[in-house]
Tab-separated table of C-alpha atoms in Angstrom:
chain	number	residue	atom	x	y	z
A	250	LEU	CA	-35.226	-11.032	20.022
A	251	PHE	CA	-32.601	-8.995	18.168
A	252	PHE	CA	-30.428	-8.446	21.252
A	253	VAL	CA	-30.859	-12.001	22.551
A	254	SER	CA	-29.975	-13.507	19.173
A	255	SER	CA	-26.963	-11.164	18.895
A	256	VAL	CA	-25.627	-12.352	22.267
A	257	ILE	CA	-26.149	-15.993	21.310
A	258	ALA	CA	-24.379	-15.420	17.975
A	259	ALA	CA	-21.472	-13.713	19.766
A	260	LEU	CA	-21.112	-16.649	22.173
A	261	ILE	CA	-21.223	-19.219	19.360
A	262	THR	CA	-18.521	-17.383	17.385
A	263	ALA	CA	-16.377	-16.471	20.435
A	264	PRO	CA	-13.713	-19.142	19.644
A	265	VAL	CA	-12.965	-17.121	16.487
A	266	TRP	CA	-13.255	-13.470	17.531
A	267	LEU	CA	-12.032	-13.677	21.135
A	268	PRO	CA	-8.480	-14.917	20.319
A	269	ALA	CA	-8.322	-12.380	17.479
A	270	LEU	CA	-9.374	-9.601	19.855
A	271	MET	CA	-6.744	-10.655	22.406
A	272	GLN	CA	-4.084	-10.678	19.698
A	273	TYR	CA	-5.225	-7.283	18.431
A	274	LEU	CA	-4.949	-5.770	21.914
A	275	ALA	CA	-1.350	-7.069	22.131
A	276	SER	CA	-0.436	-5.892	18.644
A	277	ALA	CA	1.150	-2.712	17.390
A	278	ARG	CA	-2.254	-1.659	16.036
A	279	GLY	CA	-3.744	-1.360	19.528
A	280	THR	CA	-4.275	2.272	20.541
A	281	ASN	CA	-5.955	4.275	23.258
A	282	PHE	CA	-9.341	4.718	21.625
A	283	LEU	CA	-10.367	7.918	23.431
A	284	ALA	CA	-6.916	9.478	23.064
A	285	ASN	CA	-6.943	8.654	19.360
A	286	LEU	CA	-10.331	10.313	18.892
A	287	ALA	CA	-9.206	13.402	20.796
A	288	SER	CA	-6.041	13.804	18.742
A	289	GLY	CA	-5.744	14.994	15.177
A	290	LYS	CA	-7.839	17.347	13.105
A	291	PHE	CA	-11.590	17.934	13.166
A	292	LEU	CA	-11.939	17.662	9.374
A	293	THR	CA	-10.773	14.633	7.432
A	294	ASN	CA	-8.054	14.736	4.791
A	295	LEU	CA	-10.463	15.968	2.116
A	296	PRO	CA	-8.181	15.364	-0.915
A	297	THR	CA	-8.272	11.680	0.093
A	298	THR	CA	-11.862	11.274	1.267
A	299	LEU	CA	-13.769	13.406	-1.249
A	300	PRO	CA	-12.873	11.382	-4.400
A	301	VAL	CA	-14.510	8.333	-2.775
A	302	ILE	CA	-17.962	9.903	-2.967
A	303	LEU	CA	-17.235	11.925	-6.103
A	304	CYS	CA	-16.277	8.799	-8.075
A	305	THR	CA	-19.706	8.916	-9.683
A	306	ALA	CA	-21.185	12.325	-10.400
A	307	ALA	CA	-24.589	10.736	-11.000
A	308	VAL	CA	-25.401	10.980	-7.285
A	309	ALA	CA	-24.846	14.747	-7.110
A	310	SER	CA	-26.640	15.335	-10.421
A	311	ALA	CA	-29.737	13.447	-9.212
A	312	LEU	CA	-30.193	15.426	-5.961
A	313	PRO	CA	-31.722	18.606	-7.523
A	314	PHE	CA	-34.531	16.552	-9.096
A	315	PHE	CA	-35.968	15.686	-5.673
A	316	ILE	CA	-37.112	19.311	-5.448
A	317	LEU	CA	-39.462	18.606	-8.357
A	318	ASP	CA	-41.058	15.637	-6.615
A	319	LYS	CA	-44.664	15.681	-5.576
A	320	LYS	CA	-45.430	15.696	-1.872
A	321	GLU	CA	-46.154	11.964	-1.729
A	322	GLU	CA	-42.983	11.097	-3.664
A	323	ARG	CA	-40.912	13.442	-1.490
A	324	ARG	CA	-42.204	11.708	1.634
A	325	ARG	CA	-41.148	8.301	0.319
A	326	SER	CA	-37.692	9.640	-0.558
A	327	SER	CA	-37.053	11.534	2.686
A	328	GLY	CA	-35.741	8.488	4.545
A	329	TRP	CA	-33.124	7.753	1.891
A	330	LEU	CA	-32.127	11.407	1.670
A	331	LEU	CA	-31.692	11.658	5.432
A	332	LEU	CA	-29.679	8.425	5.516
A	333	PHE	CA	-27.453	9.702	2.699
A	334	LEU	CA	-26.745	12.948	4.579
A	335	LEU	CA	-25.934	11.033	7.770
A	336	MET	CA	-23.562	8.735	5.892
A	337	LEU	CA	-21.801	11.777	4.458
A	338	ILE	CA	-20.732	12.939	7.931
A	339	PRO	CA	-17.787	10.472	8.324
A	340	VAL	CA	-16.431	11.655	4.978
A	341	PHE	CA	-15.940	15.156	6.431
A	342	ILE	CA	-15.667	14.784	10.241
A	343	GLU	CA	-12.464	13.017	11.305
A	344	PRO	CA	-13.470	11.782	14.815
A	345	ILE	CA	-16.573	10.104	13.348
A	346	ASN	CA	-14.488	8.705	10.501
A	347	LYS	CA	-12.143	7.205	13.117
A	348	MET	CA	-15.066	5.672	14.984
A	349	TRP	CA	-15.999	3.843	11.781
A	350	HIS	CA	-12.549	2.258	11.979
A	351	THR	CA	-12.645	1.526	15.757
A	352	GLY	CA	-10.254	4.384	16.418
A	353	SER	CA	-7.301	3.494	14.166
A	354	TYR	CA	-7.270	3.265	10.387
A	355	GLN	CA	-3.754	4.571	9.663
A	356	ALA	CA	-3.706	5.202	5.921
A	357	PHE	CA	-7.086	3.936	4.704
A	358	PRO	CA	-9.700	6.597	5.511
A	359	VAL	CA	-13.329	6.142	4.419
A	360	ARG	CA	-12.883	2.467	3.657
A	361	TYR	CA	-16.625	2.202	4.409
A	362	GLY	CA	-17.411	5.005	1.974
A	363	TYR	CA	-18.869	2.482	-0.459
A	364	ILE	CA	-21.955	2.438	1.807
A	365	THR	CA	-22.406	6.176	1.257
A	366	VAL	CA	-21.968	5.726	-2.494
A	367	PHE	CA	-24.404	2.802	-2.559
A	368	ILE	CA	-27.114	4.822	-0.791
A	369	GLY	CA	-26.428	7.671	-3.221
A	370	LEU	CA	-26.989	5.286	-6.127
A	371	ILE	CA	-30.324	4.301	-4.574
A	372	LEU	CA	-31.273	7.996	-4.793
A	373	VAL	CA	-30.275	7.946	-8.462
A	374	ALA	CA	-32.477	4.885	-8.950
A	375	LEU	CA	-35.423	6.708	-7.365
A	376	VAL	CA	-34.976	9.585	-9.818
A	377	LEU	CA	-34.689	7.205	-12.782
A	378	SER	CA	-37.784	5.295	-11.703
A	379	ARG	CA	-39.952	8.410	-12.044
A	380	ALA	CA	-40.117	8.405	-15.807
A	381	PRO	CA	-42.082	11.221	-17.432
A	382	GLU	CA	-45.579	10.511	-18.655
A	383	ASN	CA	-46.098	10.276	-22.416
A	384	GLU	CA	-42.421	9.750	-23.232
A	385	LEU	CA	-40.994	11.397	-26.332
A	386	GLN	CA	-40.862	8.980	-29.248
A	387	ARG	CA	-38.226	10.720	-31.357
A	388	THR	CA	-35.341	13.010	-30.421
A	389	SER	CA	-34.717	16.105	-32.529
A	390	PRO	CA	-31.428	16.140	-34.490
A	391	PRO	CA	-29.985	19.303	-32.822
A	392	ILE	CA	-30.417	17.830	-29.320
A	393	LEU	CA	-29.076	14.491	-30.549
A	394	PHE	CA	-25.939	16.090	-31.976
A	395	GLY	CA	-25.569	18.237	-28.855
A	396	LEU	CA	-25.622	15.140	-26.634
A	397	LEU	CA	-23.133	13.372	-28.888
A	398	ALA	CA	-20.780	16.361	-28.772
A	399	GLY	CA	-21.074	16.589	-24.992
A	400	VAL	CA	-20.303	12.889	-24.480
A	401	LEU	CA	-17.342	13.046	-26.884
A	402	ALA	CA	-16.036	16.139	-25.061
A	403	LEU	CA	-16.249	14.256	-21.758
A	404	PHE	CA	-14.286	11.343	-23.217
A	405	GLY	CA	-11.756	13.821	-24.598
A	406	LEU	CA	-11.330	15.481	-21.202
A	407	ALA	CA	-10.896	12.089	-19.522
A	408	GLY	CA	-8.317	11.051	-22.121
A	409	TRP	CA	-6.390	14.313	-21.731
A	410	LEU	CA	-6.316	14.056	-17.926
A	411	VAL	CA	-5.191	10.412	-17.995
A	412	SER	CA	-2.579	11.115	-20.667
A	413	TYR	CA	-1.003	14.223	-19.114
A	414	HIS	CA	-1.891	14.239	-15.413
A	415	LEU	CA	-2.085	10.565	-14.432
A	416	ASP	CA	0.864	10.736	-12.034
A	417	THR	CA	-0.788	13.594	-10.159
A	418	LEU	CA	-4.252	12.011	-10.155
A	419	SER	CA	-2.868	8.685	-8.905
A	420	ALA	CA	-1.268	10.161	-5.766
A	421	TYR	CA	-3.461	7.882	-3.641
A	422	THR	CA	-2.280	4.675	-5.330
A	423	ARG	CA	1.352	5.672	-4.707
A	424	THR	CA	1.166	7.243	-1.232
A	425	LEU	CA	-2.222	6.154	0.217
A	426	TRP	CA	-3.096	9.853	0.467
A	427	GLY	CA	-4.472	12.364	-1.990
A	428	ASN	CA	-3.236	15.938	-2.240
A	429	SER	CA	-4.699	19.291	-3.249
A	430	GLU	CA	-3.363	19.037	-6.815
A	431	SER	CA	-4.854	15.571	-7.380
A	432	LEU	CA	-8.173	16.776	-5.932
A	433	ASN	CA	-8.261	19.797	-8.247
A	434	TRP	CA	-7.827	17.676	-11.380
A	435	PHE	CA	-10.366	15.153	-10.077
A	436	LEU	CA	-12.853	17.973	-9.412
A	437	LEU	CA	-12.414	19.199	-12.990
A	438	PHE	CA	-13.575	15.850	-14.344
A	439	PHE	CA	-16.313	15.603	-11.691
A	440	VAL	CA	-17.797	18.962	-12.731
A	441	ALA	CA	-17.790	17.911	-16.394
A	442	ALA	CA	-19.382	14.530	-15.578
A	443	PHE	CA	-21.934	16.249	-13.319
A	444	ALA	CA	-22.928	18.551	-16.174
A	445	ALA	CA	-23.265	15.589	-18.538
A	446	TYR	CA	-25.395	13.545	-16.122
A	447	PHE	CA	-27.564	16.540	-15.249
A	448	ALA	CA	-28.139	17.399	-18.907
A	449	VAL	CA	-29.170	13.821	-19.728
A	450	LEU	CA	-31.524	13.586	-16.720
A	451	TYR	CA	-32.993	17.033	-17.365
A	452	LEU	CA	-33.662	16.396	-21.042
A	453	TYR	CA	-35.359	13.092	-20.248
A	454	ARG	CA	-37.359	14.438	-17.311
A	455	PHE	CA	-38.796	17.275	-19.443
A	456	ARG	CA	-39.440	15.120	-22.540
A	457	ARG	CA	-36.687	16.440	-24.804
A	458	ILE	CA	-35.157	13.028	-25.597
A	459	SER	CA	-36.551	9.529	-26.064
A	460	ARG	CA	-35.890	6.628	-23.720
A	461	PRO	CA	-33.434	4.822	-26.082
A	462	VAL	CA	-31.369	7.998	-26.512
A	463	PHE	CA	-31.508	8.627	-22.761
A	464	SER	CA	-30.339	5.078	-21.971
A	465	ILE	CA	-27.469	5.194	-24.455
A	466	ALA	CA	-26.301	8.643	-23.281
A	467	LEU	CA	-26.513	7.663	-19.612
A	468	CYS	CA	-24.506	4.479	-20.198
A	469	ALA	CA	-21.907	6.382	-22.239
A	470	VAL	CA	-21.277	8.856	-19.404
A	471	LEU	CA	-21.062	5.953	-16.928
A	472	VAL	CA	-18.557	4.086	-19.121
A	473	CYS	CA	-16.443	7.237	-19.355
A	474	GLU	CA	-16.421	7.568	-15.561
A	475	CYS	CA	-15.465	3.903	-15.135
A	476	LEU	CA	-12.589	4.176	-17.595
A	477	PHE	CA	-11.346	7.399	-15.977
A	478	SER	CA	-11.440	6.163	-12.361
A	479	GLY	CA	-10.282	2.683	-13.363
A	480	SER	CA	-7.186	4.134	-15.034
A	481	ILE	CA	-6.343	5.963	-11.803
A	482	TYR	CA	-7.222	3.491	-9.070
A	483	ILE	CA	-6.833	0.150	-10.854
A	484	GLY	CA	-4.581	0.534	-13.884
A	485	LYS	CA	-2.023	2.760	-12.170
A	486	SER	CA	-1.655	0.371	-9.241
A	487	VAL	CA	-0.564	-2.525	-11.460
A	488	HIS	CA	3.017	-3.623	-10.760
A	489	ASN	CA	5.629	-5.104	-13.043
A	490	VAL	CA	5.840	-8.816	-12.217
A	491	ASN	CA	9.462	-9.342	-13.297
A	492	THR	CA	10.749	-8.885	-9.740
A	493	TYR	CA	8.225	-11.352	-8.319
A	494	GLN	CA	8.990	-13.902	-11.019
A	495	ALA	CA	12.719	-13.613	-10.323
A	496	LEU	CA	12.096	-14.128	-6.604
A	497	THR	CA	9.752	-17.081	-6.980
A	498	SER	CA	12.256	-18.826	-9.250
A	499	LEU	CA	14.525	-19.170	-6.178
A	500	SER	CA	11.869	-21.145	-4.307
A	501	GLY	CA	12.884	-24.729	-3.531
A	502	THR	CA	16.552	-24.271	-4.447
A	503	LEU	CA	17.923	-24.745	-0.903
A	504	PRO	CA	18.372	-28.306	0.404
A	505	GLU	CA	15.724	-29.541	2.834
A	506	ASP	CA	17.799	-31.991	4.914
A	507	GLN	CA	20.072	-29.540	6.754
A	508	GLY	CA	18.097	-28.904	9.940
A	509	PHE	CA	16.534	-25.613	10.935
A	510	TYR	CA	17.750	-22.365	9.395
A	511	ARG	CA	16.421	-18.965	8.382
A	512	VAL	CA	16.839	-16.784	5.285
A	513	LYS	CA	17.325	-13.017	5.702
A	514	ASN	CA	17.226	-10.158	3.212
A	515	TYR	CA	20.331	-8.051	2.715
A	516	LYS	CA	18.151	-5.076	1.800
A	517	LYS	CA	14.421	-4.630	1.470
A	518	ARG	CA	13.822	-5.274	-2.212
A	519	SER	CA	10.377	-6.901	-1.906
A	520	ASP	CA	7.441	-7.236	0.473
A	521	ALA	CA	8.300	-8.313	4.007
A	522	ASN	CA	6.348	-11.577	3.706
A	523	MET	CA	7.847	-12.526	0.344
A	524	THR	CA	10.674	-14.660	1.761
A	525	GLY	CA	8.158	-16.720	3.705
A	526	ALA	CA	6.020	-16.966	0.571
A	527	LEU	CA	8.987	-18.644	-1.148
A	528	GLY	CA	8.790	-21.381	1.479
A	529	TYR	CA	11.842	-20.302	3.479
A	530	PRO	CA	11.744	-19.602	7.240
A	531	SER	CA	12.238	-15.885	7.878
A	532	LEU	CA	11.934	-13.406	10.717
A	533	ALA	CA	10.419	-10.813	8.356
A	534	HIS	CA	6.740	-10.433	9.163
A	535	TYR	CA	3.924	-8.041	8.362
A	536	THR	CA	0.290	-8.390	9.373
A	537	SER	CA	-2.175	-6.199	11.222
A	538	LEU	CA	-1.619	-8.366	14.301
A	539	THR	CA	2.164	-8.108	14.529
A	540	SER	CA	3.121	-8.134	18.193
A	541	GLN	CA	4.491	-4.838	19.491
A	542	GLU	CA	6.832	-6.813	21.767
A	543	TYR	CA	8.267	-8.676	18.763
A	544	LEU	CA	8.669	-5.448	16.772
A	545	PHE	CA	10.471	-3.708	19.626
A	546	GLY	CA	12.685	-6.743	20.255
A	547	MET	CA	13.799	-6.900	16.624
A	548	LYS	CA	14.427	-3.154	16.581
A	549	LYS	CA	16.653	-3.475	19.655
A	550	LEU	CA	18.610	-6.199	17.856
A	551	GLY	CA	19.255	-3.741	15.024
A	552	TYR	CA	16.778	-4.981	12.420
A	553	SER	CA	14.503	-2.742	10.376
A	554	GLY	CA	10.856	-2.289	11.233
A	555	TYR	CA	8.073	0.257	11.481
A	556	TRP	CA	4.357	0.338	12.306
A	557	MET	CA	3.501	-3.403	12.129
A	558	GLU	CA	6.197	-4.478	9.670
A	559	ILE	CA	9.386	-6.287	10.692
A	560	ASN	CA	12.043	-6.854	8.060
A	561	SER	CA	14.991	-9.205	8.245
A	562	ASN	CA	17.510	-6.724	6.850
A	563	GLY	CA	19.789	-5.037	9.343
A	564	GLY	CA	21.288	-6.654	12.431
A	565	THR	CA	24.911	-7.789	12.620
A	566	LEU	CA	26.940	-10.913	11.957
A	567	LEU	CA	26.417	-11.741	15.641
A	568	THR	CA	22.617	-11.482	15.684
A	569	ASP	CA	22.345	-13.248	12.321
A	570	ALA	CA	24.257	-16.179	13.785
A	571	LEU	CA	22.214	-16.213	17.007
A	572	LEU	CA	18.938	-16.114	15.066
A	573	SER	CA	19.996	-18.972	12.737
A	574	ASN	CA	20.115	-16.757	9.630
A	575	ARG	CA	22.113	-19.204	7.522
A	576	TYR	CA	21.382	-17.667	4.108
A	577	THR	CA	21.013	-14.132	2.749
A	578	LEU	CA	18.842	-13.113	-0.176
A	579	LYS	CA	20.690	-10.434	-2.128
A	580	TYR	CA	19.788	-8.228	-5.053
A	581	ARG	CA	22.477	-8.684	-7.699
A	582	GLY	CA	23.150	-4.946	-7.737
A	583	ASP	CA	24.122	-5.162	-4.033
A	584	MET	CA	26.652	-7.987	-4.521
A	585	ASN	CA	30.395	-7.591	-4.119
A	586	ASP	CA	33.057	-9.106	-6.360
A	587	SER	CA	33.957	-11.584	-3.600
A	588	ASP	CA	30.381	-12.891	-3.214
A	589	GLU	CA	29.869	-16.474	-4.325
A	590	PRO	CA	26.139	-17.179	-4.751
A	591	LEU	CA	24.741	-20.651	-4.258
A	592	PHE	CA	21.853	-19.926	-6.618
A	593	SER	CA	21.157	-16.846	-8.716
A	594	ASN	CA	19.178	-15.434	-11.617
A	595	ASN	CA	19.158	-12.127	-13.438
A	596	LEU	CA	17.960	-10.162	-10.359
A	597	PHE	CA	18.577	-12.093	-7.129
A	598	ALA	CA	21.025	-14.486	-5.517
A	599	LEU	CA	21.083	-16.706	-2.413
A	600	MET	CA	24.304	-16.539	-0.389
A	601	GLU	CA	25.460	-18.711	2.510
A	602	ASN	CA	26.517	-16.680	5.548
A	603	GLU	CA	29.988	-17.104	7.030
A	604	TYR	CA	28.746	-17.451	10.613
A	605	PHE	CA	25.797	-19.599	11.636
A	606	LEU	CA	24.468	-21.181	14.836
A	607	PRO	CA	21.771	-23.852	14.725
A	608	LEU	CA	18.491	-23.350	16.574
A	609	GLY	CA	18.956	-23.858	20.310
A	610	LEU	CA	21.792	-22.583	22.476
A	611	ARG	CA	22.920	-23.818	25.886
A	612	ILE	CA	23.756	-20.855	28.093
A	613	SER	CA	25.157	-20.469	31.584
A	614	ALA	CA	23.262	-17.255	32.376
A	615	ASN	CA	20.052	-17.288	34.413
A	616	PRO	CA	17.192	-17.019	31.862
A	617	ALA	CA	15.298	-14.703	34.229
A	618	ASP	CA	18.191	-12.235	34.107
A	619	ILE	CA	18.181	-12.011	30.303
A	620	SER	CA	14.457	-12.266	29.581
A	621	ALA	CA	14.361	-8.649	28.383
A	622	LEU	CA	16.827	-6.846	26.155
A	623	PRO	CA	18.312	-3.682	27.684
A	624	ASP	CA	17.374	-0.215	26.496
A	625	GLY	CA	19.942	2.173	25.089
A	626	PRO	CA	22.261	2.199	22.060
A	627	ARG	CA	21.851	-0.885	19.912
A	628	ILE	CA	25.571	-1.615	19.790
A	629	GLU	CA	25.474	-1.982	23.584
A	630	THR	CA	22.709	-4.543	23.101
A	631	GLN	CA	25.029	-6.463	20.785
A	632	GLU	CA	27.769	-6.448	23.439
A	633	TYR	CA	25.240	-7.588	26.041
A	634	LEU	CA	24.275	-10.597	23.894
A	635	TYR	CA	27.947	-11.409	23.305
A	636	ARG	CA	28.683	-11.434	27.041
A	637	THR	CA	25.553	-13.192	28.329
A	638	LEU	CA	24.852	-15.764	25.618
A	639	LEU	CA	28.358	-16.571	24.355
A	640	ASN	CA	30.407	-15.750	27.501
A	641	GLY	CA	32.356	-13.256	25.411
A	642	GLN	CA	35.388	-11.552	26.972
A	643	GLY	CA	36.267	-7.997	26.019
A	644	PRO	CA	34.485	-5.772	23.510
A	645	LEU	CA	33.309	-7.319	20.251
A	646	PHE	CA	32.546	-3.927	18.673
A	647	THR	CA	34.680	-0.805	18.352
A	648	LYS	CA	33.078	2.634	18.257
A	649	TYR	CA	34.890	5.095	16.007
A	650	ASN	CA	34.826	8.870	16.423
A	651	SER	CA	34.631	11.266	13.507
A	652	LEU	CA	37.831	12.844	12.205
A	653	ASP	CA	36.360	16.229	11.312
A	654	SER	CA	33.087	18.019	10.602
A	655	THR	CA	31.847	20.923	8.496
A	656	ASN	CA	29.039	23.325	9.388
A	657	LEU	CA	28.096	21.345	12.483
A	658	HIS	CA	27.837	22.093	16.161
A	659	ILE	CA	28.285	18.840	18.075
A	660	SER	CA	27.248	18.675	21.727
A	661	THR	CA	27.664	15.728	24.150
A	662	GLY	CA	28.929	13.607	21.272
A	663	GLU	CA	25.351	12.754	20.318
A	664	THR	CA	23.441	15.778	19.015
A	665	ASN	CA	24.312	17.509	15.773
A	666	THR	CA	22.787	20.955	15.211
A	667	LEU	CA	22.987	22.569	11.795
A	668	ASN	CA	24.212	26.133	11.413
A	669	LYS	CA	21.975	28.047	9.021
A	670	THR	CA	24.658	29.016	6.512
A	671	GLY	CA	23.421	27.088	3.480
A	672	THR	CA	26.667	25.100	3.399
A	673	PRO	CA	26.243	21.290	3.460
A	674	ALA	CA	26.823	19.823	6.910
A	675	THR	CA	29.205	16.861	6.857
A	676	LEU	CA	30.958	14.383	9.118
A	677	ARG	CA	34.019	12.439	7.985
A	678	TYR	CA	35.565	9.287	9.394
A	679	GLU	CA	38.868	7.699	8.477
A	680	ILE	CA	39.068	4.180	9.907
A	681	PRO	CA	42.336	2.221	9.722
A	682	VAL	CA	41.364	-1.431	9.296
A	683	THR	CA	43.995	-4.147	9.752
A	684	ASP	CA	42.301	-7.439	10.623
A	685	LYS	CA	39.055	-8.070	8.756
A	686	GLN	CA	36.203	-5.898	10.068
A	687	THR	CA	32.580	-5.366	9.141
A	688	LEU	CA	31.559	-1.742	9.682
A	689	TYR	CA	28.074	-0.595	10.689
A	690	PHE	CA	26.374	2.768	11.028
A	691	ASP	CA	23.371	3.482	13.232
A	692	CYS	CA	20.925	6.325	13.815
A	693	PHE	CA	18.318	5.318	16.381
A	694	ASN	CA	16.473	7.062	19.183
A	695	SER	CA	13.408	5.410	20.715
A	696	LEU	CA	11.091	2.464	20.196
A	697	SER	CA	7.739	3.193	18.594
A	698	THR	CA	5.211	1.841	16.095
A	699	ARG	CA	5.047	5.060	14.084
A	700	LEU	CA	5.061	5.053	10.292
A	701	LYS	CA	7.825	7.662	10.314
A	702	GLU	CA	10.340	8.682	12.956
A	703	PRO	CA	11.676	12.199	13.649
A	704	GLU	CA	15.208	11.043	12.799
A	705	ASP	CA	14.225	9.641	9.381
A	706	ALA	CA	16.135	11.016	6.382
A	707	SER	CA	19.023	12.347	8.490
A	708	PHE	CA	22.061	11.124	6.515
A	709	ASN	CA	23.457	10.462	3.073
A	710	ILE	CA	26.288	7.950	3.513
A	711	VAL	CA	29.283	7.524	1.201
A	712	VAL	CA	31.997	4.908	1.801
A	713	ASN	CA	35.249	5.174	-0.138
A	714	GLY	CA	33.531	7.370	-2.698
A	715	GLN	CA	30.588	5.001	-3.226
A	716	THR	CA	27.060	5.924	-2.042
A	717	VAL	CA	25.831	3.256	0.366
A	718	GLU	CA	22.489	4.748	1.409
A	719	GLU	CA	20.602	8.013	0.986
A	720	SER	CA	18.106	9.543	3.432
A	721	TYR	CA	19.010	7.025	6.128
A	722	PRO	CA	17.140	5.950	8.217
A	723	ASN	CA	13.945	5.285	6.294
A	724	GLN	CA	11.201	2.666	6.081
A	725	ARG	CA	13.339	0.375	3.911
A	726	ILE	CA	16.308	0.453	6.312
A	727	ASN	CA	16.165	1.826	9.829
A	728	GLY	CA	18.137	-0.958	11.461
A	729	LEU	CA	21.920	-1.149	11.681
A	730	LEU	CA	23.297	-0.229	8.258
A	731	GLU	CA	26.116	-2.470	7.015
A	732	LEU	CA	28.799	-0.362	5.323
A	733	GLY	CA	30.843	-3.328	4.103
A	734	THR	CA	33.614	-5.731	5.135
A	735	PHE	CA	37.225	-4.486	4.887
A	736	GLU	CA	40.771	-5.695	5.558
A	737	ASN	CA	44.171	-3.973	5.493
A	738	GLU	CA	42.967	-0.595	4.253
A	739	THR	CA	41.869	2.825	5.464
A	740	VAL	CA	38.140	3.265	5.050
A	741	THR	CA	36.770	6.782	4.497
A	742	VAL	CA	33.139	7.304	5.526
A	743	SER	CA	31.560	10.646	4.574
A	744	LEU	CA	28.180	11.644	6.008
A	745	THR	CA	26.035	14.478	4.734
A	746	VAL	CA	23.860	15.570	7.665
A	747	LEU	CA	20.439	16.504	6.282
A	748	LYS	CA	18.616	17.699	9.380
A	749	ASN	CA	19.052	18.583	13.057
């Protein structure tokens, strides 16, 4: 009956899960399940996974008391104990942890760890349910003061850790991964909480404290744990809402009767989906079902993207026009003196782009011949679009060569290898600009859905003495980097090369 009813339920719900499954298989999240299991380490990232089950020390402190159980009680508890041990395995063994997440979990290991914790709390409940016979009616003053001192010491330790080591303890909320230092401080509190729980349970089990004192002490330790973990995993993850309020105030400011258009971001200053949340059409997109084909296409066009996130910053004046990017959302700190915003507030401004094409373009090329963008350097892709879609004649882009270099060995004009002298490696360009030009810089190798690329953090870029971007490319900007628009001047571009 179980299997038959499961099949019937699957068939009834197929209109929901089947399209989602098809989209998942075509998304950037799709992976080779067996290859994913075979790759990586045998043990999980313990600084990240261990705090999930150590978040309440009550579970560990209750386990020794099962040794004291009578044979009949031990038999009733054995099933829960075995289940708890089995549910601990994914916390430590990486391939099994991956199987819990159907082979790919990226940066959220042990998201099902709450099941392990819940079963552990059932074990605690079993211990608590076995109250001693002939409970003590009155607790002696020395034990009472000892418990009070222990609980106050635990609160003091929690306060000290949160006050002086919160940034270290909250590594997970900032990076989605723990580290050895955060685990060490977390273990310090866990050991103290374990001792407190064990002392309270022991004193109650062997009739040294009364039930009211036991209940109050147990709740006090629990409250301390909640405040400690809540400060790390809830309080520390709170964001300042000023940026979001400034963005949402720009919603509804653009006219609605101007046909189709899109709004792009000049730089990534907010979540990828924020522009769409304002009610404006945007090519920026981030969900777990982002199409790999879409991600790769936008990367080829010179826009930023990684994993399953596509941002609208990057590209060129040409691609912005072709993709109907009529407006640009700019952070006020990124604005030039010549910028004239349509709408602005203390943090952001909406600008109208100089070049714009409406949605829909009549072309003379055979659509079958241009159904896929070519591989190779992204500037060549720009030239390809110029020729095939706009019947452009001659080059639209000019590639400039560096004037000189320091502490670099350059081979085939593409690969820069650092000499190990300790001297900064630099490249310098001097570009004579007469007619108005917009300059771009690019560092791009291959298409992938990785979180980080080998070429990330390769360059610090300075234009005319002003820093334009550091550690380029990175997750915020790995598309074509706009260096600025110039006319009738010599532009000096200095690159510090940070890696091979």
